[in-house]
Each structure stands twice: as structure tokens, then as C-alpha cells.
Amino acid sequence: MFLWLILAAAAALRLWRLETPSLWFDEVLVAMVAKLPCASIVARSLAEDFHPPAFYLLAKAAMVMGTSDAALRLPLVAFGLAGVWYAWRAGREMLSEGGGLMLAALTAVQPWHLLLSRQLRPYSIVFFFSLAAFFHLWRAIRDNRTRDYLLAGLCLWPPMLLHFSGLLAMGGAGLVVLCAVAWRRARLAGATVFCLVCAVAGAGVFPFLAALFGRESGIAGVSGYPDVLLGMADRLSALVFREQYPTLRAAIACMSIVGLASLIRSHRLLGLVSLGWVLFPLAALVAVRYSTYFNPWHLTFLLPPFLLWQAQAVRAAVGERALPWLAVSLALLGCWWYPGVAGEQYYSPKSYSGDYKQCASRLLAAHSPRTVYIYPESGIAGPLNWYLDEFSEANPLRAQRVEPDMAEVQAVTPCEHGAAEITIPRTPIVPMQSLPFRSRIMPTPVNFLAQVNRLDHLACQPVLEDVVIATEAGRTGFAEFLFENREARPQRITVHFGFSNRLPGNRFAVLCRFDDEPWAASFESLGPDPRGHDKIELSRERPYRVLTVRFELLRDGRSVTFTGVDLEAVRLLDFKVEADPEKN
């Protein structure tokens, strides 16, 4: 009965309002990659990803149930609940029947486990198999059974194949086994089986790991040891308790330490194995001075020992008889705490990063032919485009359009909490008053949209710098500017332009023509192109009425690295038109 009550509370916490929080950037990225063909998913992981391709392939398989938020997240909920159940199964053997219930209850209400069980990310799977691997490793060393060594190694496969942090878990477990062999607690035959099974998983991810280290030469060795130690302590503190309550976080950390000490005193082997499971991976990170960006949830494989220590601390403090009732009370307390006190962080529409789903709905409802969207950074544009593509065949954020007859445009900047709007008056034909003439047009929304004559499937993106980008992969976007000539003299005209085109398959082009004549000159850049600036020079003897300058940008969606998010890989930075009298 106690176990069923804990599982019911865990299920309620993980299933309630599962559809409500918007997918955020990391979840959307997984979903976008999962829509690619399987071969492209693997090729992308080799070319640019920080993770092996296994989770994308799992997400692709899960998409047979649908692409709604709940359908995408439901398999992770299932693994989250399996983790709660397995915590009971393992805990009753490692500690006691009551200790198993307490370990299950602690897992059910652990903030990171709850949060990551409700997101399209691999960490609830990593937790489940890390717990199973830890449990079988302890049993293998305790009983010297080859079967448990085999199971421990096999359970480490999914963490390794899903996330490169699994390499740390596998390496740490391997060092625990070697220490057991050195202290004659483990037979060499069982240790050999474990190492061989792990080596198979390592061989499977080696090409992806080698590609990652080849691309990221600064992945380690940049920060000093004090900075690395402080950073590690901060992440471990956040891992034991996600919420920003310093006193409670410190209390849980102290409880973990007390539980470890109690475990070493009463279950020495279990305490030492759990300590090695934690210390060896952390020592490896510190030794190489790991400096690449990472978050507490990347250390999910360390959660099982921490929760075990906490369960032992409670067990030692209250005794065996009270444990079942206390475990159920803790699970029920979580059912009050998370939807109530912490509901904004777990169950509200914008609880993860922003309310992108509602923002997309509002954009569709308020869209008009004179609305132009200023692109936010990818972390916002990606989720918005995901929902807009799902909600409508005509995604207005992609189908940007400005026509010559628009006297003004409503420029809307979507953000995670809504949208900001400004009205931009337009002068779509730029007068060339007299020679010499100089005009520089910057890709700031006010400057660019005020003077562009025609625009299609391009957008201004003022994030780190002001740029113009394509809005839809595989479709050429263009912007045309018209300069009205009022001089009859022969002219020498130069069009300068700054651009960036850093990936294969992309195209950046500039074309110029006079009046309705054929295009007089053109420039084309096919990525990758190291140039950041170029120009077109024109000479005109006969009078003309209008000079047209056209920019074309194509973000190639066939590239193995493309997910639908990185639209900034080809961009217009600025351009300048100069007209001078032709020298005799």
C-alpha cells in the first residue's frame, strides 16, 4: 500500500498539466532534429552535436504517438516513474523495506528528477539506468557474481549512448571495480566481464566523442583549479536541491554527508561504492579542469548515491518503524508543495523558459498583411517557429513580406512573455539628390524596413549585432532597394556590402540593374566563405531613372548540421551605395 501511494503521488506530480508548460529551446531542438531522416541525425551528431544521436532517434520513434507537447514528453514521464519504482526495489535490498520506501519517496519529490521527467530531454532515462547500474555494481562486488557485473555494464550503455556524461559514470564505475580488485573484494573474471561490456558501449560512441573533441579544442584546461572546484561545488549544491532556498539546500547537503557517514559505519561496502561512484567522476572533471558550459542536470548520474545517503540519514534519525509513514507523508507533501508553492516554476505555461505556445497563438491571431516580425535570438525564435509551424501552414514569422505600397509597417518583436510593437514609416525609394551621393543602410529594423522597397522571407535580427537573415531553410529570401537618380551625368557607382556566410550550401548574392534593363552586375558567395566584405563597381554613361540593388540569402536546409534553428549562418551585415561623376 505504501509503495502504491508513493507511485500515485509521483504519477500525479509528473502527469498533471503535462501539456501546459511550453517546450523550451532544448526540447524544441530535440524535436526538430528528431524530424530529420535517421541518417541525417547520425551525420549531424558527427558534424556538430554535443551528444550522441541515440536520444534523437528515441524521440523520432516516440513521434509515432504525435507531436503534441504531452505526446513528446510522455515517454520521459514513464522513465521517471520507473525510476521511482526502481528506487524502492533497489533501496529495500541496499537499506531495508522502509529504506526502499524512503528512497522512492525522495526520488518522487526530488526537484531535478521531477522537472526532467516532464521534459523532452534524456535525463530521466539516464537516472533510471544509472541507478540500476549502481545497484548491480554494488551487488556484483558484494556477491562476486558475474551476472551482476554483466548487468551493471549493460545498464551503463544507455547513459553513455544518450549523453556524454555517461562516459564519466562508466569511467567512475570502472575505477570502483579496479579498487575492489586491488582490495581483493572482486574477482578478476567479473571485473574483466564488466570492462569488456563497457568497452563495447565506448566503441559505439567513440566516433561521436572523437568528432566532439576534434571540434572543441578548448573543452578542458582553460579555467584554474580553484575556479573549477568552486564551480563543481556550486553545481553539486544545485543538484541536491534545485530551488533557491540556501538554508534548505545546505540542510539537504548536510543530510547527504551525515547519511554517507552513517552508511560507511553500518554498510561499509555500500558506502564506499557510493562514495567512489561520486568522487571518481568529479575528480576526473577537476583533473582536466573541465571548462565547457554545463549545468547541474548534466550530473544526473550522481543523483542515485545522493538520494541513497539522504534516505539513510532519515532512516538513522527516525528508525525503521516510522519510515513507511514518513515516506508517504513526504510524497503527499510534494503533491502540495509543487503545484502550490512552486507551481509557477513547474506547471505554469512559462515555467521552464517562456510561454512560447501562447505567444505563437497570439501572433497568429493578431497577424495582418502589414505586420513584419523582428527576429529574436534563436532560443526564442526556435520554439516560436516550432509552434507556428504546428499551428498553421502559413507561418507568419517565416513568410515575412514588405511591398512597395506600404506607407508604414507594424514591426513586432516576439519575446518569451509577449511582443513589443513599433510603427515604422516608410520611404521605399531612396532619392539620389546630387553627386557625389553617399547612402549607408544598416540592418537595424528602423533603418532597414523604412527604406527597403520589397522584402520576402528575410528578417532583421538585432541580437548581438544587427543583421538580416533568411527565415526559411531551402527558400531564397530577398530584399530590394531602389535609388532614384536625379543626375543626367555619367556616373561611377560602387555598392559595398558586409556579409557572413559560414556553412556549406548557403548562398549570399547581390544583383544590380538600371531601370527595367537586365541585371548589369552580380556577386555570389557560396559558403563557407571567409570574406566579410566585398563590392560591385558599375559605370553608367547613359542617364537612368532608378538603380535597383537586390540581396538574396539562402539558408540550405539540406546541410547535415541544420536543425531549423540556425538561420543566422548566412547574413547581411550592412551595405553602402556611392555614386560619383564619371571622370573623363
XYZ file of C-alpha atoms in Angstrom:
584
model
C 0.000 0.000 0.000
C 2.773 2.456 0.899
C 4.542 1.917 -2.425
C 1.340 2.427 -4.411
C 0.640 5.688 -2.600
C 4.161 6.933 -3.388
C 3.851 5.877 -7.042
C 0.421 7.543 -7.277
C 1.862 10.793 -5.897
C 4.823 10.577 -8.287
C 2.491 9.970 -11.240
C 0.241 12.874 -10.272
C 3.210 15.249 -9.984
C 4.578 14.196 -13.370
C 1.356 13.974 -15.366
C -0.547 16.989 -14.050
C -0.616 19.786 -16.658
C 1.991 17.947 -18.718
C 0.796 19.787 -21.826
C 0.818 23.220 -20.172
C 4.448 24.409 -19.960
C 5.716 25.425 -23.379
C 8.512 23.462 -24.936
C 11.677 25.465 -24.461
C 14.720 25.699 -26.710
C 16.435 22.438 -25.712
C 13.206 20.470 -26.092
C 12.387 22.105 -29.426
C 15.883 21.376 -30.691
C 15.395 17.688 -29.885
C 12.028 17.675 -31.665
C 13.398 19.457 -34.746
C 16.364 17.109 -35.025
C 14.095 14.094 -34.491
C 12.119 15.074 -37.604
C 15.223 14.596 -39.744
C 15.903 11.265 -41.509
C 17.820 8.790 -39.340
C 20.957 9.049 -41.495
C 20.894 12.851 -41.145
C 20.540 12.579 -37.360
C 23.664 10.427 -37.170
C 25.564 12.656 -39.610
C 24.620 15.763 -37.638
C 25.887 14.230 -34.392
C 29.209 13.591 -36.091
C 29.341 17.077 -37.569
C 28.346 19.411 -34.750
C 26.363 17.999 -31.834
C 27.491 17.745 -28.205
C 25.585 14.471 -27.735
C 25.414 11.039 -29.358
C 22.402 10.524 -31.654
C 20.553 7.900 -29.578
C 18.093 10.229 -27.827
C 17.128 11.945 -31.090
C 16.407 8.512 -32.561
C 14.310 7.590 -29.498
C 12.390 10.866 -29.828
C 11.814 10.107 -33.507
C 10.339 6.731 -32.573
C 8.141 8.397 -29.928
C 6.742 10.767 -32.553
C 4.528 7.961 -33.836
C 2.264 8.917 -30.905
C 2.123 12.509 -32.125
C 3.990 15.790 -31.825
C 1.923 17.470 -29.120
C 3.807 18.556 -26.020
C 2.297 15.781 -23.907
C 2.942 13.073 -26.516
C 6.578 14.087 -26.833
C 7.106 14.154 -23.064
C 5.135 11.052 -22.093
C 7.986 8.513 -22.601
C 10.161 10.559 -20.227
C 7.355 10.523 -17.652
C 7.289 6.727 -17.956
C 11.023 6.501 -17.277
C 10.627 8.940 -14.385
C 8.023 6.695 -12.762
C 10.172 3.660 -13.480
C 12.976 5.418 -11.628
C 10.759 5.883 -8.572
C 9.770 2.211 -8.651
C 13.358 1.041 -9.110
C 14.489 3.244 -6.208
C 12.116 1.207 -3.994
C 13.295 -2.091 -5.449
C 16.972 -1.286 -5.019
C 16.549 0.573 -1.732
C 14.860 -2.276 0.110
C 17.876 -4.506 -0.648
C 20.540 -1.867 -0.055
C 18.927 -0.499 3.136
C 15.662 -2.087 4.256
C 11.986 -2.244 3.317
C 11.372 1.139 4.927
C 14.595 2.495 3.450
C 13.397 1.485 -0.005
C 10.143 3.364 0.508
C 12.028 6.446 1.701
C 14.393 6.272 -1.299
C 11.375 6.025 -3.616
C 9.678 8.980 -1.918
C 12.839 11.090 -2.110
C 13.124 10.267 -5.814
C 9.461 11.127 -6.368
C 9.875 14.645 -4.956
C 13.497 15.363 -5.950
C 13.213 18.670 -7.869
C 15.503 17.792 -10.775
C 14.035 14.325 -11.188
C 10.522 15.768 -11.238
C 11.398 18.551 -13.663
C 13.415 16.383 -16.059
C 10.742 13.666 -16.048
C 8.428 16.258 -17.621
C 10.726 17.436 -20.427
C 11.807 16.097 -23.801
C 15.351 15.506 -22.600
C 17.208 12.272 -21.772
C 17.897 12.733 -18.065
C 15.097 10.655 -16.534
C 16.370 7.756 -18.655
C 19.927 8.497 -17.527
C 18.785 8.448 -13.889
C 16.944 5.142 -14.237
C 19.838 3.279 -15.799
C 22.449 4.959 -13.588
C 20.533 3.779 -10.518
C 20.286 0.274 -11.961
C 23.998 0.239 -12.839
C 24.952 1.438 -9.357
C 22.747 -1.190 -7.719
C 24.107 -4.083 -9.779
C 27.692 -2.864 -9.352
C 27.291 -2.931 -5.571
C 25.736 -6.416 -5.712
C 28.491 -7.620 -8.029
C 31.226 -6.534 -5.625
C 29.284 -7.824 -2.613
C 28.488 -11.263 -4.048
C 31.185 -11.594 -6.741
C 28.567 -12.687 -9.267
C 29.455 -12.381 -12.934
C 25.784 -11.856 -13.812
C 25.683 -8.624 -11.803
C 28.898 -7.374 -13.413
C 27.296 -8.061 -16.786
C 24.068 -6.264 -15.821
C 25.972 -3.300 -14.353
C 27.896 -2.877 -17.581
C 24.780 -3.213 -19.742
C 22.904 -0.664 -17.597
C 25.680 1.846 -18.290
C 25.086 1.595 -22.028
C 22.017 3.906 -22.183
C 23.640 6.779 -20.208
C 26.687 6.510 -22.457
C 24.659 6.352 -25.680
C 22.288 9.146 -24.637
C 24.696 11.710 -23.182
C 28.470 12.051 -22.979
C 28.229 12.455 -19.199
C 27.702 8.692 -19.296
C 31.403 8.450 -20.055
C 32.078 9.845 -16.576
C 29.662 7.374 -14.986
C 31.245 4.473 -16.843
C 34.775 5.597 -16.019
C 33.941 6.154 -12.354
C 32.290 2.726 -12.109
C 35.335 1.188 -13.758
C 37.624 2.732 -11.150
C 35.366 1.431 -8.367
C 35.744 -2.076 -9.829
C 39.528 -1.736 -10.104
C 39.727 -0.619 -6.471
C 37.635 -3.627 -5.471
C 40.007 -5.910 -7.383
C 43.027 -4.269 -5.737
C 41.464 -4.805 -2.277
C 40.511 -8.370 -3.227
C 36.821 -7.659 -2.901
C 36.208 -8.529 -6.562
C 37.376 -11.367 -8.759
C 39.373 -10.508 -11.848
C 36.996 -12.537 -14.061
C 33.964 -10.464 -13.094
C 35.889 -7.212 -13.452
C 37.003 -8.315 -16.923
C 33.423 -9.001 -17.969
C 32.378 -5.559 -16.716
C 35.192 -3.798 -18.560
C 34.545 -5.681 -21.805
C 30.827 -4.854 -21.736
C 31.623 -1.180 -21.094
C 34.193 -1.198 -23.875
C 31.512 -2.203 -26.384
C 29.437 0.867 -25.487
C 32.571 3.005 -25.580
C 33.380 1.736 -29.065
C 29.842 2.625 -30.178
C 30.153 6.269 -29.178
C 33.858 6.692 -29.915
C 33.366 8.205 -33.410
C 30.996 10.828 -31.968
C 33.258 11.512 -28.995
C 36.328 11.847 -31.242
C 34.449 14.248 -33.513
C 33.399 16.336 -30.492
C 36.931 16.656 -29.118
C 38.191 17.407 -32.609
C 35.806 20.352 -32.907
C 36.053 21.608 -29.325
C 39.767 22.011 -28.717
C 39.123 24.194 -25.650
C 36.814 21.724 -23.938
C 39.145 21.485 -20.935
C 42.209 23.068 -19.406
C 41.143 26.737 -19.569
C 39.991 27.505 -16.020
C 42.252 27.224 -12.999
C 41.783 24.563 -10.303
C 40.209 26.947 -7.737
C 37.609 28.096 -10.267
C 36.862 24.513 -11.291
C 36.455 23.418 -7.663
C 34.145 26.321 -6.865
C 32.107 25.678 -9.994
C 31.820 21.983 -9.150
C 30.704 22.748 -5.594
C 28.085 25.148 -6.904
C 26.694 22.570 -9.346
C 26.618 19.847 -6.698
C 24.773 22.187 -4.354
C 22.219 22.906 -7.083
C 21.982 19.189 -7.897
C 20.917 18.145 -4.394
C 18.172 20.791 -4.382
C 17.135 22.931 -7.340
C 15.152 25.638 -5.549
C 16.799 28.871 -4.405
C 16.437 28.312 -0.663
C 20.037 28.443 0.640
C 19.173 27.181 4.111
C 17.195 24.219 2.812
C 19.868 23.463 0.200
C 22.576 23.491 2.905
C 20.447 21.278 5.160
C 19.975 18.682 2.399
C 23.695 18.765 1.636
C 24.483 18.200 5.326
C 21.914 15.397 5.440
C 23.677 13.752 2.495
C 27.020 13.924 4.307
C 25.525 12.539 7.529
C 23.870 9.734 5.569
C 27.144 8.848 3.869
C 28.942 8.695 7.222
C 26.176 6.522 8.661
C 26.292 4.259 5.628
C 30.050 3.749 5.887
C 29.626 2.897 9.548
C 26.759 0.426 9.127
C 27.079 -0.739 5.472
C 30.739 -0.100 4.731
C 30.867 -1.663 1.270
C 27.738 0.173 0.078
C 29.049 3.455 1.491
C 32.438 3.080 -0.196
C 30.943 2.070 -3.550
C 28.578 5.057 -3.464
C 31.416 7.380 -2.485
C 33.564 6.116 -5.357
C 30.631 6.482 -7.767
C 30.559 10.206 -6.915
C 34.183 11.072 -6.249
C 35.893 9.457 -9.225
C 33.907 11.316 -11.950
C 34.236 14.615 -10.071
C 37.979 14.063 -9.665
C 38.252 13.483 -13.407
C 36.433 16.752 -14.148
C 38.696 18.667 -11.785
C 41.852 16.948 -13.040
C 41.244 18.031 -16.640
C 39.920 21.421 -15.455
C 36.724 20.911 -17.406
C 35.674 24.346 -18.566
C 32.918 23.893 -21.130
C 29.461 25.175 -20.222
C 27.443 22.632 -18.258
C 24.581 22.572 -15.778
C 23.655 20.576 -12.655
C 21.370 18.268 -14.626
C 24.373 17.060 -16.634
C 25.398 15.296 -13.400
C 22.094 13.393 -13.116
C 24.005 10.113 -12.937
C 25.242 11.254 -9.484
C 21.739 11.601 -8.050
C 21.231 7.927 -7.006
C 24.046 7.944 -4.394
C 22.974 11.356 -3.063
C 19.389 10.151 -2.632
C 20.653 6.943 -1.038
C 22.638 8.951 1.509
C 19.617 11.108 2.287
C 17.406 8.039 2.753
C 19.978 6.539 5.122
C 20.166 9.795 7.111
C 16.386 9.777 7.606
C 16.447 6.051 8.426
C 19.129 6.545 11.074
C 17.287 9.510 12.582
C 13.709 8.212 12.859
C 14.074 4.429 12.962
C 12.615 1.681 10.815
C 9.016 1.689 12.059
C 8.311 5.298 11.177
C 9.905 5.185 7.722
C 6.881 3.977 5.672
C 4.588 6.634 7.127
C 7.224 9.332 6.771
C 7.892 8.299 3.136
C 4.206 8.546 2.226
C 3.917 11.870 4.074
C 6.891 13.219 2.094
C 5.300 12.158 -1.201
C 1.998 13.773 -0.239
C 3.814 16.902 0.917
C 5.321 17.084 -2.578
C 1.800 16.975 -4.027
C 1.037 20.113 -2.046
C 4.372 21.885 -2.481
C 4.961 21.627 -6.229
C 1.516 22.514 -7.621
C 1.028 25.158 -4.904
C 4.129 26.937 -3.625
C 6.331 26.021 -6.609
C 3.607 25.871 -9.259
C 4.987 28.834 -11.178
C 8.307 27.028 -11.701
C 6.849 23.637 -12.658
C 3.314 23.855 -14.029
C 2.651 27.331 -15.410
C 2.700 27.987 -19.180
C 6.048 29.794 -18.931
C 7.540 27.743 -16.100
C 10.597 26.487 -17.981
C 11.728 29.401 -20.100
C 8.822 31.266 -21.654
C 5.215 30.982 -22.767
C 6.037 30.279 -26.414
C 2.883 28.313 -27.124
C 0.556 31.143 -26.123
C 2.825 33.710 -27.741
C 2.585 31.815 -31.039
C -1.212 31.698 -30.755
C -1.339 35.436 -30.097
C 0.915 36.178 -33.072
C -1.341 34.183 -35.376
C -4.479 35.901 -34.064
C -3.029 39.424 -34.371
C -1.227 38.982 -37.685
C -2.086 41.328 -40.561
C -0.549 41.817 -44.045
C 1.277 44.904 -42.776
C 2.918 43.128 -39.841
C 6.640 42.481 -40.057
C 8.457 40.490 -37.377
C 11.835 41.354 -35.953
C 13.583 38.099 -35.176
C 14.557 37.449 -31.551
C 17.535 35.272 -30.643
C 17.379 31.575 -31.541
C 16.348 30.487 -28.041
C 13.046 32.331 -28.614
C 12.688 32.103 -32.397
C 13.170 28.313 -32.370
C 10.245 27.492 -30.029
C 8.015 30.106 -31.676
C 8.686 28.706 -35.140
C 8.059 25.177 -33.859
C 4.602 26.104 -32.590
C 3.737 28.326 -35.551
C 4.713 25.542 -37.968
C 2.494 23.169 -35.954
C -0.467 25.586 -35.714
C -0.603 26.898 -39.287
C 0.568 26.063 -42.785
C 1.422 29.749 -43.284
C 3.891 30.607 -40.538
C 3.938 34.442 -40.463
C 7.299 34.503 -38.693
C 8.832 32.822 -41.740
C 6.720 34.374 -44.511
C 7.965 37.938 -43.962
C 6.839 40.294 -46.718
C 7.086 44.033 -47.389
C 5.578 45.568 -50.537
C 6.291 48.972 -52.161
C 2.787 50.295 -51.492
C 3.130 50.010 -47.707
C 3.351 53.513 -46.282
C 4.242 52.031 -42.901
C 4.755 48.647 -41.267
C 3.988 47.345 -37.823
C 7.271 45.861 -36.634
C 6.651 43.256 -33.923
C 9.385 41.743 -31.760
C 8.178 38.458 -30.202
C 9.587 37.635 -26.785
C 9.048 34.911 -24.217
C 6.409 36.961 -22.374
C 4.588 38.612 -25.287
C 5.534 41.016 -28.066
C 6.774 44.578 -28.481
C 5.438 46.617 -31.393
C 6.560 49.802 -33.151
C 5.241 51.612 -36.230
C 7.881 52.373 -38.858
C 7.046 54.996 -41.557
C 8.492 54.047 -44.941
C 10.326 55.817 -47.759
C 10.726 52.845 -50.106
C 12.560 54.816 -52.807
C 15.800 56.494 -51.730
C 16.423 59.783 -53.622
C 19.932 60.369 -55.032
C 19.788 64.145 -54.706
C 23.102 65.161 -56.218
C 26.581 63.850 -56.925
C 28.626 62.786 -55.130
C 25.996 60.641 -53.380
C 26.530 58.523 -50.261
C 23.963 56.288 -48.586
C 24.616 53.630 -45.965
C 21.777 51.368 -44.911
C 22.197 49.463 -41.687
C 20.222 46.312 -40.845
C 18.598 47.939 -37.822
C 14.837 47.419 -38.123
C 14.023 51.130 -38.213
C 16.613 51.884 -40.894
C 16.271 48.738 -42.986
C 12.483 48.355 -43.026
C 11.954 52.075 -43.625
C 13.978 52.039 -46.852
C 13.566 48.561 -48.303
C 11.306 48.576 -51.374
C 10.420 44.902 -51.405
C 11.228 42.140 -48.937
C 10.341 38.472 -48.900
C 11.363 35.707 -46.442
C 14.058 37.837 -44.819
C 14.039 39.390 -41.345
C 16.055 41.800 -39.228
C 17.615 40.194 -36.166
C 19.126 42.678 -33.691
C 20.562 40.322 -31.054
C 24.325 40.516 -30.515
C 24.588 42.658 -33.635
C 22.166 43.980 -36.226
C 21.894 41.523 -39.110
C 19.424 40.404 -41.760
C 18.802 36.664 -42.034
C 16.764 34.228 -44.102
C 13.650 32.965 -42.331
C 13.027 29.615 -44.031
C 15.518 26.956 -44.988
C 15.610 25.927 -48.623
C 13.876 29.105 -49.795
C 15.697 32.148 -51.162
C 14.733 35.324 -49.367
C 15.357 38.683 -50.958
C 15.356 42.413 -50.270
C 15.328 45.075 -52.978
C 16.331 48.717 -52.564
C 15.541 51.416 -55.140
C 17.668 54.539 -55.581
C 16.074 57.305 -57.676
C 18.644 59.093 -59.847
C 18.252 62.853 -60.431
C 21.500 63.432 -62.303
C 21.929 63.081 -66.078
C 25.727 62.970 -65.924
C 27.713 59.735 -66.451
C 28.341 58.065 -63.149
C 30.649 55.688 -61.383
C 28.671 53.661 -58.844
C 30.023 51.385 -56.108
C 27.906 49.098 -53.934
C 29.777 47.963 -50.794
C 28.337 45.210 -48.624
C 29.255 43.289 -45.498
C 28.104 39.724 -45.091
C 28.729 36.409 -43.326
C 28.364 33.002 -44.940
C 29.993 30.369 -42.767
C 28.439 26.993 -43.620
C 28.413 24.799 -46.752
C 25.439 25.029 -49.082
C 24.418 28.571 -48.156
C 24.219 31.344 -50.727
C 24.572 35.108 -50.454
C 24.121 37.144 -53.633
C 23.934 40.789 -54.685
C 22.492 41.975 -58.013
C 22.313 45.471 -59.541
C 20.419 46.856 -62.516
C 19.290 50.135 -64.045
C 15.563 50.722 -64.633
C 13.960 47.611 -66.166
C 17.064 46.525 -68.028
C 18.678 43.112 -67.465
C 20.807 42.777 -64.358
C 24.023 44.707 -65.020
C 26.266 43.099 -62.374
C 26.127 40.470 -59.683
C 28.093 38.944 -56.827
C 27.657 35.452 -55.399
C 29.079 33.807 -52.282
C 28.707 30.077 -51.652
C 29.512 29.032 -48.104
C 31.771 28.573 -46.362
C 33.211 31.944 -47.370
C 35.859 33.648 -45.197
C 35.262 37.050 -46.787
C 33.319 39.517 -44.732
C 33.127 42.343 -47.237
C 33.082 42.912 -50.996
C 31.783 45.369 -53.568
C 30.282 45.757 -57.041
C 31.543 48.569 -59.299
C 29.367 49.959 -62.085
C 29.936 52.549 -64.777
C 26.950 54.259 -66.418
C 27.238 56.599 -69.413
C 23.551 56.954 -70.315
C 21.011 58.556 -67.990
C 18.859 56.240 -65.904
C 15.929 56.701 -63.592
C 16.283 54.002 -60.914
C 19.115 51.839 -59.602
C 17.918 48.567 -58.046
C 20.109 46.709 -55.568
C 18.864 43.234 -54.671
C 20.176 40.952 -51.907
C 19.413 37.235 -51.894
C 20.030 34.915 -48.938
C 19.548 31.142 -48.939
C 19.944 29.011 -45.824
C 20.427 25.496 -47.147
C 18.224 23.079 -45.227
C 19.985 20.065 -46.729
C 23.107 20.567 -44.624
C 23.608 17.777 -42.070
C 24.127 20.393 -39.373
C 20.821 22.172 -39.954
C 18.019 21.743 -37.399
C 15.646 24.544 -38.386
C 17.020 26.895 -35.726
C 20.353 28.154 -37.047
C 19.071 30.664 -39.589
C 21.886 33.138 -38.898
C 24.523 31.089 -40.742
C 24.129 33.399 -43.759
C 23.546 37.084 -43.050
C 23.689 40.608 -44.433
C 25.623 42.950 -42.153
C 25.267 46.310 -43.937
C 25.665 47.960 -47.324
C 26.587 51.316 -48.801
C 25.890 52.909 -52.186
C 28.289 55.563 -53.563
C 27.712 57.485 -56.803
C 30.326 59.866 -58.251
C 30.618 61.761 -61.511
C 32.472 59.719 -64.125
C 35.955 61.122 -64.713
C 36.823 61.995 -68.292
